[in-house]
Short mmCIF file of C-alpha atoms in Angstrom, two decimals:
data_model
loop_
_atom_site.label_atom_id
_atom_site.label_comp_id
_atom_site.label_asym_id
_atom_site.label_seq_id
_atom_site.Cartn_x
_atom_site.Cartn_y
_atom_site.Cartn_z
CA UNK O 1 105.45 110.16 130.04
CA UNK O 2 104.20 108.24 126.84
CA UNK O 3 106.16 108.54 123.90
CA UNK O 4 106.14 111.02 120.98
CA UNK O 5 106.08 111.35 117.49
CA UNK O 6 105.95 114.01 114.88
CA UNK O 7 103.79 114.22 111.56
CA UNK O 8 104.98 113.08 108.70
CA UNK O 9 103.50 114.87 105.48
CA UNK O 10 101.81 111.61 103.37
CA UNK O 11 104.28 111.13 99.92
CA UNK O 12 102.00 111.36 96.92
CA UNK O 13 100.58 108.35 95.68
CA UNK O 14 99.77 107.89 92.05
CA UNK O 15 95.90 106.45 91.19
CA UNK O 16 97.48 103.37 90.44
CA UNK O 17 100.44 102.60 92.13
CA UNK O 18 102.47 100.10 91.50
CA UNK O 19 102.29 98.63 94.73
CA UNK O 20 99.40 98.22 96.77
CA UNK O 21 99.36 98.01 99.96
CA UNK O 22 102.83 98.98 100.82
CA UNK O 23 103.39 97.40 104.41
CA UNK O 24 106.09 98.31 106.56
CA UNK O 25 107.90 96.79 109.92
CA UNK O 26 109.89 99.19 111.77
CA UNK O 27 112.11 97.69 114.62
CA UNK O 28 113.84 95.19 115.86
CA UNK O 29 114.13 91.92 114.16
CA UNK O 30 113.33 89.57 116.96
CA UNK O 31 111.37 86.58 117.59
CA UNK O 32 109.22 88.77 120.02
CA UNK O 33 109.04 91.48 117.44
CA UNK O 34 106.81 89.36 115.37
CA UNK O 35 109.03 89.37 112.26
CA UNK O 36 108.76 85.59 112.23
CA UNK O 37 105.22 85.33 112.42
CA UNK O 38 105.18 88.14 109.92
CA UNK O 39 107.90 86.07 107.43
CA UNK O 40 105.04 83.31 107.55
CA UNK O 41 102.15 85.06 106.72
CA UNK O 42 103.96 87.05 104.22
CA UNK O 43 103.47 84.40 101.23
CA UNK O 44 99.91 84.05 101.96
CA UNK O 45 99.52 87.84 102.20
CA UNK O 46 101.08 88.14 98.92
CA UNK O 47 99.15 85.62 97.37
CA UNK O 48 95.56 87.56 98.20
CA UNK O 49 97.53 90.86 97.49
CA UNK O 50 99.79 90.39 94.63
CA UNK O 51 100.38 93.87 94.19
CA UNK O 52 101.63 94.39 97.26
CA UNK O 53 105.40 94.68 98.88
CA UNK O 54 106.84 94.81 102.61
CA UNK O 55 109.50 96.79 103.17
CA UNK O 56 111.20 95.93 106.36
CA UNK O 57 113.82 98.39 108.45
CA UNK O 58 115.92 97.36 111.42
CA UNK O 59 118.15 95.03 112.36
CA UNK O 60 118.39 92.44 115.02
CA UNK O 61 119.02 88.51 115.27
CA UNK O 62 117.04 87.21 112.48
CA UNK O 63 118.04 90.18 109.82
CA UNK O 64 119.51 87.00 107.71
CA UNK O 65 116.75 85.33 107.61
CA UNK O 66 114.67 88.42 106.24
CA UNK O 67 117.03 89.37 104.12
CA UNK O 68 117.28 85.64 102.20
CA UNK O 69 113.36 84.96 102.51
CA UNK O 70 112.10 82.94 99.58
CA UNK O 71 109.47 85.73 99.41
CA UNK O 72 110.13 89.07 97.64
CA UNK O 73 111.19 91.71 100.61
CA UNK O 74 112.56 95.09 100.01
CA UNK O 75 114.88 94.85 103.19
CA UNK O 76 116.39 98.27 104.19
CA UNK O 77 118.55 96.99 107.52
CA UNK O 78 119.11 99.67 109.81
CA UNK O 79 118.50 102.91 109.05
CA UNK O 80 120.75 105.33 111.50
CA UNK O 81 118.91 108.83 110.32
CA UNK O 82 114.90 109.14 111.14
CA UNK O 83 114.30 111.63 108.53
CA UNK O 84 115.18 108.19 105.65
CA UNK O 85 112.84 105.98 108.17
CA UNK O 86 110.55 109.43 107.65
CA UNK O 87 110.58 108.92 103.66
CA UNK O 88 109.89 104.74 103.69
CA UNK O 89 107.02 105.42 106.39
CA UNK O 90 105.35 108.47 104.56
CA UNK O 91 105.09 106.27 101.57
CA UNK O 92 103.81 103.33 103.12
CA UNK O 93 99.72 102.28 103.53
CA UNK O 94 99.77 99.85 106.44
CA UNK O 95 102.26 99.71 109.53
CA UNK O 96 102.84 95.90 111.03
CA UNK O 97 104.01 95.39 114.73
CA UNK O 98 102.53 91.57 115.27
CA UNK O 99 104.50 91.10 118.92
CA UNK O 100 104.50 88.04 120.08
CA UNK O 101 102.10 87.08 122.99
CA UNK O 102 103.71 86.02 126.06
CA UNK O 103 102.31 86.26 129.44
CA UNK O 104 105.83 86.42 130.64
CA UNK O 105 107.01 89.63 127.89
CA UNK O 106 107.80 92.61 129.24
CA UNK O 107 106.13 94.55 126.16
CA UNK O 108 102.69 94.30 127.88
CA UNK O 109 104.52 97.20 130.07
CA UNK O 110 105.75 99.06 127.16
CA UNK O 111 104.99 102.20 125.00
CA UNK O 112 106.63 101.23 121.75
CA UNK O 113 108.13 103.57 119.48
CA UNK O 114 107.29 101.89 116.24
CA UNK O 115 103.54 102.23 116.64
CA UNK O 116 103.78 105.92 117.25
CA UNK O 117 105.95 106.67 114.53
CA UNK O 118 102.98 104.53 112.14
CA UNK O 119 100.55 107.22 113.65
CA UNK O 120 102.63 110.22 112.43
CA UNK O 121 102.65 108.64 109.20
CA UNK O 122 99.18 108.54 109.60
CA UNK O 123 99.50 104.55 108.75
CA UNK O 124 96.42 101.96 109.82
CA UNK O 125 98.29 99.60 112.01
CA UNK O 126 98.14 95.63 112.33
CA UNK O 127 98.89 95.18 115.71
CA UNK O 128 98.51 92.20 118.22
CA UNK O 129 97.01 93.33 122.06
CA UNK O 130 100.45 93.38 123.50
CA UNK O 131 100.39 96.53 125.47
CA UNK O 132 98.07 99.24 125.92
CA UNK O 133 98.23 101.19 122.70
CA UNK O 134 96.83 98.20 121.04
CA UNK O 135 93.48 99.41 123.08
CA UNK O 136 93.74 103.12 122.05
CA UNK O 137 93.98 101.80 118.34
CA UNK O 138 91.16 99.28 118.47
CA UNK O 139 88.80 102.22 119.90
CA UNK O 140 89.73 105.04 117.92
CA UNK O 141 89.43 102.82 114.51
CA UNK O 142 92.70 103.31 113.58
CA UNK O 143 94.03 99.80 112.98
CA UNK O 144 92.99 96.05 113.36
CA UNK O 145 93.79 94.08 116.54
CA UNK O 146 95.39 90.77 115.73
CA UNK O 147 95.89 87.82 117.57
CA UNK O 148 99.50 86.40 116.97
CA UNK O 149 98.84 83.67 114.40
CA UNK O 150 98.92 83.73 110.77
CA UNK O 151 95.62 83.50 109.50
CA UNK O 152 94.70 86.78 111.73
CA UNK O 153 97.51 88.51 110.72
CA UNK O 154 96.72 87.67 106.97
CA UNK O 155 93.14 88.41 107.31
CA UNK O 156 93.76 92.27 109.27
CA UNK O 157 95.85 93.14 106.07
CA UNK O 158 93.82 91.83 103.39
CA UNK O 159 90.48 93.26 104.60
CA UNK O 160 92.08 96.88 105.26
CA UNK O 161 93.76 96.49 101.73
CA UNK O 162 90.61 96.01 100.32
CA UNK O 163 87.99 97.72 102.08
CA UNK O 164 88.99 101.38 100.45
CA UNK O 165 86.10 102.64 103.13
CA UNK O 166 87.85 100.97 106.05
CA UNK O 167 91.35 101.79 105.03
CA UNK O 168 90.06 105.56 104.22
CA UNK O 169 88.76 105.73 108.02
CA UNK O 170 91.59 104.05 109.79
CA UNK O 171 93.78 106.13 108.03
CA UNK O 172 91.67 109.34 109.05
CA UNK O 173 91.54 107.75 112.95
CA UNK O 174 95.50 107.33 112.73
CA UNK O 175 95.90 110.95 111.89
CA UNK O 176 93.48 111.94 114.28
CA UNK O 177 95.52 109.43 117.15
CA UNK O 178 98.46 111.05 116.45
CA UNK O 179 97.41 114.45 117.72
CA UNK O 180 98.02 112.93 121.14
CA UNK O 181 100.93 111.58 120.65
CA UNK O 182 102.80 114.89 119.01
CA UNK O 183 106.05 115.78 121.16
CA UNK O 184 104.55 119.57 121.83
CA UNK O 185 100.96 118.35 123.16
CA UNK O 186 102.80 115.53 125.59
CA UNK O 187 105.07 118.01 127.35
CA UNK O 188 102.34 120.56 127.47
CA UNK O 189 99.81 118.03 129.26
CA UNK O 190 103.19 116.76 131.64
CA UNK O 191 104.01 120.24 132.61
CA UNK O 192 100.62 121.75 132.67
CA UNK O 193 100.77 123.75 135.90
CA UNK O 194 96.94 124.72 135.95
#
């Protein structure tokens, strides 16, 4: 059985917010996670986006590093309640999971939790093709496909961040992913006795 999510209702954005895109990593703060590939193409993300900020919640083995990065983070650390992980989601534009590629990772088997919880946000997501839900993303529009270097990484966010057409639609195609994905449709499909 795949995991869930819920919807989260969208927090209202201003016309002219006064950050733009607001980009958001959700999990564990790993090597494998991505967060260090995501600590290196921060600066050159922020460069082509100066108006934008990552916000970064979780906790893990390299939380010092993200937490004294030379470039502006709002670093949350671990958030034990999912409704405040709720808020910080609902109000972001753009979710990030850039795993690490390894033929050897177990994530190619996985259903990750993060990615999921971007959808009920109804968040595009950056994603590299780790595990299947990268292909359900790529071919319902709802999110860029990345491979795990910097310059792809940096390029996903940029275009979707300026492309109001292209962020409009993945947005729409999150939403629209997300349908799956809600708790009450996955148990009805698992226990579905017709």
């Amino acid at each position: 059985m795949p995991v869930g999510t819920h919807l989260l209702e969208r927090a209202t954005r201003s016309t002219k917010p006064e950050y733009f895109p607001e980009l958001v990593f959700l999990g564990i703060l790993s090597s494998e996670q991505g967060i260090e590939l995501l600590l290196e193409a921060w600066p050159k993300i922020l460069a082509a986006l100066p108006s934008a900020r990552l916000t970064v919640i979780g906790s893990g083995p390299l939380a010092e590093r993200v937490r004294h990065s030379q470039t502006p983070i709002r670093f949350l650390g671990y958030l034990p309640k999912q409704t405040d992980v709720d808020q910080y989601l609902a109000a972001a534009d753009i979710g990030l999971a850039p795993y690490e590629i390894k033929s050897d990772s177990f994530k190619q088997f996985t259903d990750p939790g993060k990615i999921k919880s971007y959808l009920g946000a109804g968040l595009p997501i950056v994603m590299t093709n780790i595990s299947a839900i990268a292909q359900e993303i790529e071919l319902a529009g709802a999110g860029k496909i990345v491979t795990d270097d910097i310059e792809s990484l940096v390029e996903a966010v940029v275009s979707l961040a300026t492309n109001s057409d292209d962020y409009e639609e993945a947005a729409r195609a999150a939403q629209k992913l997300a349908q799956r994905y809600l708790w009450h449709n996955i148990f009805d499909t698992a226990f579905d006795t017709d």
